[in-house]
Amino acid sequence: MRSLIDIRDLSTQEIDELIKTACDIIENPEKYSEKCRGKKLATLFFEPSTRTRLSFEAAMYELGGNVLSVSSGSSSSAAKGESVADTAKTVSCYADIIAMRHPKEGAPFVAAANASIPVINAGDGGHNHPTQTLADLLTIYREKGGFNNLTIGFCGDLKFGRTVHSLISAMSRYTGIKIVLISPLELKLPSYIKKDVLKKNGIPYSQTTDLLSVMPELDILYMTRVQRERFFNEEDYLRLKDSYILDVKKLETAKPDLCVMHPLPRVNEISVAVDSDPRACYFKQVLNGKYMRMALILKLLEEAKK
Ligand code: NCD
């Protein structure tokens, strides 16, 4: 059974096809409005979410399908001690496809190994978030026209930020990519990603704590929230949370066609005044996420028939 646990589960060609489908959905939504009639998506979210869960659900409704939802661990049998494997087997009896978010790294992988229907990882702990990456890729494609020859700055919590991990993984397959890692020393990108993704694919990268010094070279600036829920103590979080705040002044030296991205939710990382700058793309990411999730649900349900 085909699932999506890691963005590397999709080939470059498959990503191109998903983008093509998403663009067709944008142009011709009526063509897709009955495609999932009679099908059910189960959203199992054991961690907070607004965009990811609602965009999966909106995606399924726009395909003519239905939704079953667990929106917190405390309201499901997980609170009684049920294993992820048993939950996956159970939900396979009710639904046709699962989107799962879980605080434990690897939980969606375990779910996929036990479910008889496709499982989509909607974020597992500080590990991966492949469907946010699909939203990010469609945004980059629509803003930049393609994926090659881009310098991408990732700024903020690069240690725990799962959206960063997945997007770096996805971009490392394209040519002419340069990565600039901007974070406090305590929140640097994990070394396993530098070794297994950046070094392995020969992607040039640099690391700095200073956002302003690298601003002029960036084509994309991917801002992130400091992931409070993954910290061991509140003091460290309070010390690091406002390390980077992007404001209008800091954008003065940026390229005129810079694309400012953020997976959201934003806390303080981007001042609200930046929202009206044409370079702000983060609310476009939100909408693109729905289209890519529609394309992904269609693909996985189609493959499940085979
Ligand atoms: C992100 C996540 O859950 O990892 N949010 C999202 O899905 N758009 C980013 C975050 O929570 O900071």
PDB file of C-alpha atoms and ligand atoms in Angstrom:
ATOM      1  CA  MET A   1       0.000   0.000   0.000  1.00  0.00           C
ATOM      2  CA  ARG A   2       1.451   3.345  -1.065  1.00  0.00           C
ATOM      3  CA  SER A   3       1.751   5.908   1.766  1.00  0.00           C
ATOM      4  CA  LEU A   4       3.607   9.222   2.127  1.00  0.00           C
ATOM      5  CA  ILE A   5       5.848   9.283   5.182  1.00  0.00           C
ATOM      6  CA  ASP A   6       8.925  11.133   3.905  1.00  0.00           C
ATOM      7  CA  ILE A   7       9.100  13.548   0.972  1.00  0.00           C
ATOM      8  CA  ARG A   8      11.759  11.242  -0.504  1.00  0.00           C
ATOM      9  CA  ASP A   9       9.022   8.615  -0.969  1.00  0.00           C
ATOM     10  CA  LEU A  10       8.041  10.661  -4.040  1.00  0.00           C
ATOM     11  CA  SER A  11      10.236  10.725  -7.144  1.00  0.00           C
ATOM     12  CA  THR A  12      11.021  14.016  -8.874  1.00  0.00           C
ATOM     13  CA  GLN A  13       8.678  12.970 -11.676  1.00  0.00           C
ATOM     14  CA  GLU A  14       5.866  12.283  -9.198  1.00  0.00           C
ATOM     15  CA  ILE A  15       6.350  15.707  -7.615  1.00  0.00           C
ATOM     16  CA  ASP A  16       6.113  17.259 -11.090  1.00  0.00           C
ATOM     17  CA  GLU A  17       2.893  15.308 -11.713  1.00  0.00           C
ATOM     18  CA  LEU A  18       1.379  16.437  -8.382  1.00  0.00           C
ATOM     19  CA  ILE A  19       2.197  20.044  -9.267  1.00  0.00           C
ATOM     20  CA  LYS A  20       0.619  19.583 -12.690  1.00  0.00           C
ATOM     21  CA  THR A  21      -2.544  18.142 -11.104  1.00  0.00           C
ATOM     22  CA  ALA A  22      -2.667  20.955  -8.511  1.00  0.00           C
ATOM     23  CA  CYS A  23      -2.370  23.580 -11.292  1.00  0.00           C
ATOM     24  CA  ASP A  24      -5.168  21.851 -13.204  1.00  0.00           C
ATOM     25  CA  ILE A  25      -7.337  21.833 -10.050  1.00  0.00           C
ATOM     26  CA  ILE A  26      -6.726  25.589  -9.710  1.00  0.00           C
ATOM     27  CA  GLU A  27      -7.781  26.137 -13.353  1.00  0.00           C
ATOM     28  CA  ASN A  28     -10.676  23.646 -13.505  1.00  0.00           C
ATOM     29  CA  PRO A  29     -12.010  22.929  -9.991  1.00  0.00           C
ATOM     30  CA  GLU A  30     -15.340  21.591 -11.338  1.00  0.00           C
ATOM     31  CA  LYS A  31     -13.519  18.701 -13.067  1.00  0.00           C
ATOM     32  CA  TYR A  32     -12.505  17.385  -9.638  1.00  0.00           C
ATOM     33  CA  SER A  33     -15.614  18.035  -7.548  1.00  0.00           C
ATOM     34  CA  GLU A  34     -16.910  14.433  -7.705  1.00  0.00           C
ATOM     35  CA  LYS A  35     -13.615  12.515  -7.930  1.00  0.00           C
ATOM     36  CA  CYS A  36     -13.755  11.177  -4.360  1.00  0.00           C
ATOM     37  CA  ARG A  37     -17.518  10.682  -4.064  1.00  0.00           C
ATOM     38  CA  GLY A  38     -18.146   7.884  -1.532  1.00  0.00           C
ATOM     39  CA  LYS A  39     -14.585   7.987  -0.148  1.00  0.00           C
ATOM     40  CA  LYS A  40     -13.623   8.875   3.417  1.00  0.00           C
ATOM     41  CA  LEU A  41     -10.515  10.592   4.753  1.00  0.00           C
ATOM     42  CA  ALA A  42      -9.693  10.095   8.456  1.00  0.00           C
ATOM     43  CA  THR A  43      -7.677  12.937   9.967  1.00  0.00           C
ATOM     44  CA  LEU A  44      -5.968  11.672  13.143  1.00  0.00           C
ATOM     45  CA  PHE A  45      -4.287  14.620  14.831  1.00  0.00           C
ATOM     46  CA  PHE A  46      -2.588  13.963  18.165  1.00  0.00           C
ATOM     47  CA  GLU A  47      -0.956  17.426  18.168  1.00  0.00           C
ATOM     48  CA  PRO A  48      -2.458  20.900  17.634  1.00  0.00           C
ATOM     49  CA  SER A  49      -3.115  22.060  14.086  1.00  0.00           C
ATOM     50  CA  THR A  50      -5.200  24.599  12.225  1.00  0.00           C
ATOM     51  CA  ARG A  51      -3.950  24.694   8.626  1.00  0.00           C
ATOM     52  CA  THR A  52      -2.848  21.139   8.076  1.00  0.00           C
ATOM     53  CA  ARG A  53      -5.968  19.436   9.413  1.00  0.00           C
ATOM     54  CA  LEU A  54      -8.438  21.905   7.937  1.00  0.00           C
ATOM     55  CA  SER A  55      -6.686  21.927   4.557  1.00  0.00           C
ATOM     56  CA  PHE A  56      -6.798  18.124   4.403  1.00  0.00           C
ATOM     57  CA  GLU A  57     -10.481  18.230   5.280  1.00  0.00           C
ATOM     58  CA  ALA A  58     -11.263  21.077   2.848  1.00  0.00           C
ATOM     59  CA  ALA A  59      -9.303  19.165   0.182  1.00  0.00           C
ATOM     60  CA  MET A  60     -11.409  16.027   0.682  1.00  0.00           C
ATOM     61  CA  TYR A  61     -14.694  17.978   0.677  1.00  0.00           C
ATOM     62  CA  GLU A  62     -13.690  19.770  -2.533  1.00  0.00           C
ATOM     63  CA  LEU A  63     -13.104  16.356  -4.106  1.00  0.00           C
ATOM     64  CA  GLY A  64     -16.658  15.338  -3.151  1.00  0.00           C
ATOM     65  CA  GLY A  65     -15.523  13.004  -0.356  1.00  0.00           C
ATOM     66  CA  ASN A  66     -16.231  12.851   3.378  1.00  0.00           C
ATOM     67  CA  VAL A  67     -14.142  13.253   6.504  1.00  0.00           C
ATOM     68  CA  LEU A  68     -13.845  11.486   9.873  1.00  0.00           C
ATOM     69  CA  SER A  69     -11.779  13.364  12.406  1.00  0.00           C
ATOM     70  CA  VAL A  70      -9.857  12.902  15.644  1.00  0.00           C
ATOM     71  CA  SER A  71      -8.635  16.355  16.551  1.00  0.00           C
ATOM     72  CA  SER A  72      -6.781  15.664  19.806  1.00  0.00           C
ATOM     73  CA  GLY A  73      -5.108  12.737  21.522  1.00  0.00           C
ATOM     74  CA  SER A  74      -7.098  13.305  24.689  1.00  0.00           C
ATOM     75  CA  SER A  75     -10.431  12.682  22.937  1.00  0.00           C
ATOM     76  CA  SER A  76      -9.430   9.337  21.409  1.00  0.00           C
ATOM     77  CA  SER A  77      -8.471   5.899  22.718  1.00  0.00           C
ATOM     78  CA  ALA A  78      -4.814   6.979  22.587  1.00  0.00           C
ATOM     79  CA  ALA A  79      -5.580   8.541  25.981  1.00  0.00           C
ATOM     80  CA  LYS A  80      -6.487   5.022  27.230  1.00  0.00           C
ATOM     81  CA  GLY A  81      -3.151   3.688  26.022  1.00  0.00           C
ATOM     82  CA  GLU A  82      -4.064   2.323  22.593  1.00  0.00           C
ATOM     83  CA  SER A  83      -1.048   1.805  20.347  1.00  0.00           C
ATOM     84  CA  VAL A  84      -0.585   3.601  17.047  1.00  0.00           C
ATOM     85  CA  ALA A  85      -0.618   0.203  15.319  1.00  0.00           C
ATOM     86  CA  ASP A  86      -4.032  -0.717  16.773  1.00  0.00           C
ATOM     87  CA  THR A  87      -5.451   2.717  15.968  1.00  0.00           C
ATOM     88  CA  ALA A  88      -4.276   2.312  12.358  1.00  0.00           C
ATOM     89  CA  LYS A  89      -5.863  -1.152  12.054  1.00  0.00           C
ATOM     90  CA  THR A  90      -9.114   0.172  13.515  1.00  0.00           C
ATOM     91  CA  VAL A  91      -9.363   3.243  11.302  1.00  0.00           C
ATOM     92  CA  SER A  92      -8.662   1.055   8.245  1.00  0.00           C
ATOM     93  CA  CYS A  93     -12.104  -0.496   8.902  1.00  0.00           C
ATOM     94  CA  TYR A  94     -13.853   2.868   8.565  1.00  0.00           C
ATOM     95  CA  ALA A  95     -11.937   5.047   6.127  1.00  0.00           C
ATOM     96  CA  ASP A  96     -10.167   4.905   2.742  1.00  0.00           C
ATOM     97  CA  ILE A  97      -7.140   7.069   3.593  1.00  0.00           C
ATOM     98  CA  ILE A  98      -5.530   8.497   6.754  1.00  0.00           C
ATOM     99  CA  ALA A  99      -3.729  11.771   7.445  1.00  0.00           C
ATOM    100  CA  MET A 100      -1.892  11.475  10.785  1.00  0.00           C
ATOM    101  CA  ARG A 101      -0.061  14.023  12.938  1.00  0.00           C
ATOM    102  CA  HIS A 102       1.719  12.724  16.008  1.00  0.00           C
ATOM    103  CA  PRO A 103       4.230  14.085  18.558  1.00  0.00           C
ATOM    104  CA  LYS A 104       6.378  10.951  18.265  1.00  0.00           C
ATOM    105  CA  GLU A 105       8.853  10.715  15.405  1.00  0.00           C
ATOM    106  CA  GLY A 106       8.074   7.643  13.304  1.00  0.00           C
ATOM    107  CA  ALA A 107       4.440   7.212  14.452  1.00  0.00           C
ATOM    108  CA  PRO A 108       2.975   7.626  10.918  1.00  0.00           C
ATOM    109  CA  PHE A 109       5.522   5.075   9.685  1.00  0.00           C
ATOM    110  CA  VAL A 110       4.242   2.585  12.255  1.00  0.00           C
ATOM    111  CA  ALA A 111       0.659   3.446  11.280  1.00  0.00           C
ATOM    112  CA  ALA A 112       1.444   2.814   7.596  1.00  0.00           C
ATOM    113  CA  ALA A 113       3.006  -0.544   8.420  1.00  0.00           C
ATOM    114  CA  ASN A 114      -0.213  -1.634  10.145  1.00  0.00           C
ATOM    115  CA  ALA A 115      -2.958   0.053   8.114  1.00  0.00           C
ATOM    116  CA  SER A 116      -4.572  -1.516   5.075  1.00  0.00           C
ATOM    117  CA  ILE A 117      -5.190   1.951   3.558  1.00  0.00           C
ATOM    118  CA  PRO A 118      -2.732   4.740   2.581  1.00  0.00           C
ATOM    119  CA  VAL A 119      -1.305   6.837   5.422  1.00  0.00           C
ATOM    120  CA  ILE A 120      -0.081  10.410   4.960  1.00  0.00           C
ATOM    121  CA  ASN A 121       2.347  11.861   7.484  1.00  0.00           C
ATOM    122  CA  ALA A 122       0.906  15.235   8.517  1.00  0.00           C
ATOM    123  CA  GLY A 123       3.891  15.966  10.807  1.00  0.00           C
ATOM    124  CA  ASP A 124       5.747  13.625  13.168  1.00  0.00           C
ATOM    125  CA  GLY A 125       7.441  15.299  16.124  1.00  0.00           C
ATOM    126  CA  GLY A 126      10.567  17.232  15.139  1.00  0.00           C
ATOM    127  CA  HIS A 127      11.159  14.944  12.190  1.00  0.00           C
ATOM    128  CA  ASN A 128       9.264  15.450   8.902  1.00  0.00           C
ATOM    129  CA  HIS A 129       6.263  17.201   7.380  1.00  0.00           C
ATOM    130  CA  PRO A 130       6.071  16.149   3.740  1.00  0.00           C
ATOM    131  CA  THR A 131       2.702  17.712   2.856  1.00  0.00           C
ATOM    132  CA  GLN A 132       3.860  21.124   4.089  1.00  0.00           C
ATOM    133  CA  THR A 133       6.739  20.596   1.680  1.00  0.00           C
ATOM    134  CA  LEU A 134       4.286  19.929  -1.147  1.00  0.00           C
ATOM    135  CA  ALA A 135       2.614  23.266  -0.282  1.00  0.00           C
ATOM    136  CA  ASP A 136       6.039  24.933  -0.229  1.00  0.00           C
ATOM    137  CA  LEU A 137       7.036  23.402  -3.569  1.00  0.00           C
ATOM    138  CA  LEU A 138       3.879  24.571  -5.325  1.00  0.00           C
ATOM    139  CA  THR A 139       4.506  28.050  -3.890  1.00  0.00           C
ATOM    140  CA  ILE A 140       8.109  28.070  -5.135  1.00  0.00           C
ATOM    141  CA  TYR A 141       6.965  26.781  -8.533  1.00  0.00           C
ATOM    142  CA  ARG A 142       4.284  29.467  -8.888  1.00  0.00           C
ATOM    143  CA  GLU A 143       6.538  32.274  -7.631  1.00  0.00           C
ATOM    144  CA  LYS A 144       9.832  31.280  -9.253  1.00  0.00           C
ATOM    145  CA  GLY A 145       8.722  29.177 -12.230  1.00  0.00           C
ATOM    146  CA  GLY A 146      10.846  26.165 -11.220  1.00  0.00           C
ATOM    147  CA  PHE A 147      13.234  24.714  -8.665  1.00  0.00           C
ATOM    148  CA  ASN A 148      16.751  25.056 -10.077  1.00  0.00           C
ATOM    149  CA  ASN A 149      19.382  27.722  -9.338  1.00  0.00           C
ATOM    150  CA  LEU A 150      17.887  29.081  -6.137  1.00  0.00           C
ATOM    151  CA  THR A 151      19.593  30.266  -2.945  1.00  0.00           C
ATOM    152  CA  ILE A 152      17.328  29.408  -0.034  1.00  0.00           C
ATOM    153  CA  GLY A 153      17.781  30.773   3.479  1.00  0.00           C
ATOM    154  CA  PHE A 154      16.203  28.821   6.337  1.00  0.00           C
ATOM    155  CA  CYS A 155      15.890  30.968   9.460  1.00  0.00           C
ATOM    156  CA  GLY A 156      14.889  30.206  13.058  1.00  0.00           C
ATOM    157  CA  ASP A 157      14.489  26.815  14.687  1.00  0.00           C
ATOM    158  CA  LEU A 158      16.334  24.529  12.286  1.00  0.00           C
ATOM    159  CA  LYS A 159      16.800  21.864  14.957  1.00  0.00           C
ATOM    160  CA  PHE A 160      13.169  21.029  15.700  1.00  0.00           C
ATOM    161  CA  GLY A 161      11.491  22.550  12.633  1.00  0.00           C
ATOM    162  CA  ARG A 162      10.188  19.537  10.725  1.00  0.00           C
ATOM    163  CA  THR A 163       9.046  21.654   7.765  1.00  0.00           C
ATOM    164  CA  VAL A 164      12.665  22.756   7.297  1.00  0.00           C
ATOM    165  CA  HIS A 165      13.929  19.176   7.354  1.00  0.00           C
ATOM    166  CA  SER A 166      11.466  18.038   4.705  1.00  0.00           C
ATOM    167  CA  LEU A 167      11.943  21.048   2.414  1.00  0.00           C
ATOM    168  CA  ILE A 168      15.740  20.744   2.516  1.00  0.00           C
ATOM    169  CA  SER A 169      15.329  17.090   1.583  1.00  0.00           C
ATOM    170  CA  ALA A 170      13.075  17.973  -1.344  1.00  0.00           C
ATOM    171  CA  MET A 171      15.219  20.823  -2.694  1.00  0.00           C
ATOM    172  CA  SER A 172      18.415  18.778  -2.551  1.00  0.00           C
ATOM    173  CA  ARG A 173      17.352  16.885  -5.697  1.00  0.00           C
ATOM    174  CA  TYR A 174      17.443  19.988  -7.915  1.00  0.00           C
ATOM    175  CA  THR A 175      20.471  21.617  -9.541  1.00  0.00           C
ATOM    176  CA  GLY A 176      22.180  24.885  -8.669  1.00  0.00           C
ATOM    177  CA  ILE A 177      20.675  24.931  -5.160  1.00  0.00           C
ATOM    178  CA  LYS A 178      22.505  26.745  -2.360  1.00  0.00           C
ATOM    179  CA  ILE A 179      21.325  26.529   1.240  1.00  0.00           C
ATOM    180  CA  VAL A 180      21.964  29.197   3.869  1.00  0.00           C
ATOM    181  CA  LEU A 181      21.234  28.077   7.448  1.00  0.00           C
ATOM    182  CA  ILE A 182      20.463  30.967   9.822  1.00  0.00           C
ATOM    183  CA  SER A 183      19.848  30.039  13.456  1.00  0.00           C
ATOM    184  CA  PRO A 184      21.021  30.493  17.030  1.00  0.00           C
ATOM    185  CA  LEU A 185      23.864  28.072  17.831  1.00  0.00           C
ATOM    186  CA  GLU A 186      21.510  25.968  19.985  1.00  0.00           C
ATOM    187  CA  LEU A 187      19.007  25.501  17.147  1.00  0.00           C
ATOM    188  CA  LYS A 188      21.277  24.475  14.287  1.00  0.00           C
ATOM    189  CA  LEU A 189      20.193  21.961  11.651  1.00  0.00           C
ATOM    190  CA  PRO A 190      20.757  18.410  13.001  1.00  0.00           C
ATOM    191  CA  SER A 191      24.006  16.885  11.768  1.00  0.00           C
ATOM    192  CA  TYR A 192      22.223  13.811  10.375  1.00  0.00           C
ATOM    193  CA  ILE A 193      20.501  16.052   7.821  1.00  0.00           C
ATOM    194  CA  LYS A 194      23.758  17.795   6.895  1.00  0.00           C
ATOM    195  CA  LYS A 195      25.396  14.417   6.376  1.00  0.00           C
ATOM    196  CA  ASP A 196      22.569  12.363   4.799  1.00  0.00           C
ATOM    197  CA  VAL A 197      21.028  15.104   2.691  1.00  0.00           C
ATOM    198  CA  LEU A 198      23.290  18.120   2.070  1.00  0.00           C
ATOM    199  CA  LYS A 199      26.711  16.459   1.899  1.00  0.00           C
ATOM    200  CA  LYS A 200      25.408  13.320   0.216  1.00  0.00           C
ATOM    201  CA  ASN A 201      23.850  15.358  -2.611  1.00  0.00           C
ATOM    202  CA  GLY A 202      26.777  17.793  -2.876  1.00  0.00           C
ATOM    203  CA  ILE A 203      24.610  20.798  -1.946  1.00  0.00           C
ATOM    204  CA  PRO A 204      26.721  23.814  -0.962  1.00  0.00           C
ATOM    205  CA  TYR A 205      25.604  25.274   2.361  1.00  0.00           C
ATOM    206  CA  SER A 206      26.722  27.859   4.881  1.00  0.00           C
ATOM    207  CA  GLN A 207      25.743  28.480   8.508  1.00  0.00           C
ATOM    208  CA  THR A 208      25.404  31.810  10.270  1.00  0.00           C
ATOM    209  CA  THR A 209      23.640  33.425  13.198  1.00  0.00           C
ATOM    210  CA  ASP A 210      23.266  36.720  11.317  1.00  0.00           C
ATOM    211  CA  LEU A 211      20.239  37.102   9.037  1.00  0.00           C
ATOM    212  CA  LEU A 212      21.099  40.621   7.804  1.00  0.00           C
ATOM    213  CA  SER A 213      24.531  39.636   6.499  1.00  0.00           C
ATOM    214  CA  VAL A 214      23.054  37.048   4.100  1.00  0.00           C
ATOM    215  CA  MET A 215      19.812  38.819   3.137  1.00  0.00           C
ATOM    216  CA  PRO A 216      21.042  40.237  -0.230  1.00  0.00           C
ATOM    217  CA  GLU A 217      21.978  36.810  -1.622  1.00  0.00           C
ATOM    218  CA  LEU A 218      18.656  35.044  -0.955  1.00  0.00           C
ATOM    219  CA  ASP A 219      16.001  34.119  -3.541  1.00  0.00           C
ATOM    220  CA  ILE A 220      13.833  32.519  -0.852  1.00  0.00           C
ATOM    221  CA  LEU A 221      13.749  33.241   2.867  1.00  0.00           C
ATOM    222  CA  TYR A 222      11.975  30.491   4.837  1.00  0.00           C
ATOM    223  CA  MET A 223      11.184  31.814   8.333  1.00  0.00           C
ATOM    224  CA  THR A 224      10.174  29.445  11.148  1.00  0.00           C
ATOM    225  CA  ARG A 225       8.734  29.537  14.646  1.00  0.00           C
ATOM    226  CA  VAL A 226      10.823  28.399  17.605  1.00  0.00           C
ATOM    227  CA  GLN A 227       9.158  25.077  18.453  1.00  0.00           C
ATOM    228  CA  ARG A 228       8.265  25.633  22.108  1.00  0.00           C
ATOM    229  CA  GLU A 229       6.601  22.217  22.506  1.00  0.00           C
ATOM    230  CA  ARG A 230       9.872  20.396  21.740  1.00  0.00           C
ATOM    231  CA  PHE A 231      11.972  22.234  24.349  1.00  0.00           C
ATOM    232  CA  PHE A 232      12.973  20.563  27.575  1.00  0.00           C
ATOM    233  CA  ASN A 233      12.803  23.767  29.562  1.00  0.00           C
ATOM    234  CA  GLU A 234      10.848  26.994  29.277  1.00  0.00           C
ATOM    235  CA  GLU A 235      13.870  29.204  30.100  1.00  0.00           C
ATOM    236  CA  ASP A 236      15.691  28.168  26.933  1.00  0.00           C
ATOM    237  CA  TYR A 237      12.571  28.778  24.893  1.00  0.00           C
ATOM    238  CA  LEU A 238      12.081  32.268  26.367  1.00  0.00           C
ATOM    239  CA  ARG A 239      15.727  33.138  25.663  1.00  0.00           C
ATOM    240  CA  LEU A 240      15.600  31.959  22.044  1.00  0.00           C
ATOM    241  CA  LYS A 241      12.058  32.675  20.921  1.00  0.00           C
ATOM    242  CA  ASP A 242      12.648  36.159  19.526  1.00  0.00           C
ATOM    243  CA  SER A 243      16.071  35.516  17.999  1.00  0.00           C
ATOM    244  CA  TYR A 244      14.856  36.637  14.569  1.00  0.00           C
ATOM    245  CA  ILE A 245      12.081  39.052  13.811  1.00  0.00           C
ATOM    246  CA  LEU A 246      11.734  39.929  10.141  1.00  0.00           C
ATOM    247  CA  ASP A 247      10.535  43.505   9.711  1.00  0.00           C
ATOM    248  CA  VAL A 248      10.233  45.986   6.847  1.00  0.00           C
ATOM    249  CA  LYS A 249      13.649  47.535   7.616  1.00  0.00           C
ATOM    250  CA  LYS A 250      15.463  44.195   7.405  1.00  0.00           C
ATOM    251  CA  LEU A 251      13.992  43.636   3.948  1.00  0.00           C
ATOM    252  CA  GLU A 252      15.641  46.805   2.579  1.00  0.00           C
ATOM    253  CA  THR A 253      18.702  44.925   1.346  1.00  0.00           C
ATOM    254  CA  ALA A 254      16.744  41.929   0.037  1.00  0.00           C
ATOM    255  CA  LYS A 255      16.251  41.149  -3.647  1.00  0.00           C
ATOM    256  CA  PRO A 256      13.145  42.771  -5.150  1.00  0.00           C
ATOM    257  CA  ASP A 257      11.859  39.316  -6.103  1.00  0.00           C
ATOM    258  CA  LEU A 258      12.690  37.598  -2.804  1.00  0.00           C
ATOM    259  CA  CYS A 259      10.014  35.117  -1.782  1.00  0.00           C
ATOM    260  CA  VAL A 260       9.364  35.235   1.996  1.00  0.00           C
ATOM    261  CA  MET A 261       7.872  31.960   3.216  1.00  0.00           C
ATOM    262  CA  HIS A 262       6.714  30.648   6.606  1.00  0.00           C
ATOM    263  CA  PRO A 263       4.772  27.415   7.240  1.00  0.00           C
ATOM    264  CA  LEU A 264       2.734  29.260   9.943  1.00  0.00           C
ATOM    265  CA  PRO A 265       1.658  29.612  12.703  1.00  0.00           C
ATOM    266  CA  ARG A 266       3.684  32.783  13.157  1.00  0.00           C
ATOM    267  CA  VAL A 267       4.366  33.960  16.682  1.00  0.00           C
ATOM    268  CA  ASN A 268       6.770  36.930  16.438  1.00  0.00           C
ATOM    269  CA  GLU A 269       9.070  35.925  13.585  1.00  0.00           C
ATOM    270  CA  ILE A 270       7.551  38.202  10.952  1.00  0.00           C
ATOM    271  CA  SER A 271       6.141  41.598  11.778  1.00  0.00           C
ATOM    272  CA  VAL A 272       2.587  42.086  10.554  1.00  0.00           C
ATOM    273  CA  ALA A 273       3.718  45.114   8.497  1.00  0.00           C
ATOM    274  CA  VAL A 274       5.606  42.718   6.186  1.00  0.00           C
ATOM    275  CA  ASP A 275       2.292  41.103   5.170  1.00  0.00           C
ATOM    276  CA  SER A 276       1.540  43.892   2.697  1.00  0.00           C
ATOM    277  CA  ASP A 277       4.944  43.584   0.986  1.00  0.00           C
ATOM    278  CA  PRO A 278       4.467  41.783  -2.352  1.00  0.00           C
ATOM    279  CA  ARG A 279       7.348  39.493  -1.375  1.00  0.00           C
ATOM    280  CA  ALA A 280       5.306  37.973   1.485  1.00  0.00           C
ATOM    281  CA  CYS A 281       4.166  34.547   0.254  1.00  0.00           C
ATOM    282  CA  TYR A 282       3.090  32.809   3.464  1.00  0.00           C
ATOM    283  CA  PHE A 283      -0.651  33.094   2.982  1.00  0.00           C
ATOM    284  CA  LYS A 284      -0.234  31.874  -0.588  1.00  0.00           C
ATOM    285  CA  GLN A 285       1.437  28.779   0.917  1.00  0.00           C
ATOM    286  CA  VAL A 286      -1.720  28.127   2.939  1.00  0.00           C
ATOM    287  CA  LEU A 287      -3.899  28.028  -0.177  1.00  0.00           C
ATOM    288  CA  ASN A 288      -1.357  26.056  -2.192  1.00  0.00           C
ATOM    289  CA  GLY A 289      -1.347  23.452   0.579  1.00  0.00           C
ATOM    290  CA  LYS A 290      -4.994  22.652  -0.057  1.00  0.00           C
ATOM    291  CA  TYR A 291      -4.447  22.125  -3.793  1.00  0.00           C
ATOM    292  CA  MET A 292      -1.424  19.886  -3.264  1.00  0.00           C
ATOM    293  CA  ARG A 293      -3.284  17.823  -0.655  1.00  0.00           C
ATOM    294  CA  MET A 294      -6.126  17.384  -3.154  1.00  0.00           C
ATOM    295  CA  ALA A 295      -3.617  16.165  -5.750  1.00  0.00           C
ATOM    296  CA  LEU A 296      -1.988  13.820  -3.231  1.00  0.00           C
ATOM    297  CA  ILE A 297      -5.267  12.295  -1.992  1.00  0.00           C
ATOM    298  CA  LEU A 298      -6.261  11.627  -5.620  1.00  0.00           C
ATOM    299  CA  LYS A 299      -2.928   9.995  -6.389  1.00  0.00           C
ATOM    300  CA  LEU A 300      -2.843   7.734  -3.320  1.00  0.00           C
ATOM    301  CA  LEU A 301      -6.478   6.649  -3.687  1.00  0.00           C
ATOM    302  CA  GLU A 302      -5.873   5.900  -7.364  1.00  0.00           C
ATOM    303  CA  GLU A 303      -2.826   3.774  -6.515  1.00  0.00           C
ATOM    304  CA  ALA A 304      -4.693   1.983  -3.729  1.00  0.00           C
ATOM    305  CA  LYS A 305      -7.135   0.615  -6.349  1.00  0.00           C
ATOM    306  CA  LYS A 306      -4.340  -1.236  -8.145  1.00  0.00           C
TER     307      LYS A 306
HETATM  308  C1  NCD B   1       4.193  23.617  11.032  1.00  0.00           C
HETATM  309  C2  NCD B   1       4.266  22.284  11.776  1.00  0.00           C
HETATM  310  O1  NCD B   1       3.243  21.819  12.289  1.00  0.00           O
HETATM  311  O2  NCD B   1       5.349  21.734  11.768  1.00  0.00           O
HETATM  312  N1  NCD B   1       2.887  24.068  10.871  1.00  0.00           N
HETATM  313  C3  NCD B   1       2.182  23.661   9.783  1.00  0.00           C
HETATM  314  O3  NCD B   1       1.846  22.505   9.647  1.00  0.00           O
HETATM  315  N2  NCD B   1       1.948  24.564   8.816  1.00  0.00           N
HETATM  316  C4  NCD B   1       5.096  24.646  11.585  1.00  0.00           C
HETATM  317  C5  NCD B   1       5.011  24.992  13.041  1.00  0.00           C
HETATM  318  O4  NCD B   1       4.189  24.463  13.789  1.00  0.00           O
HETATM  319  O5  NCD B   1       5.799  25.847  13.437  1.00  0.00           O
END
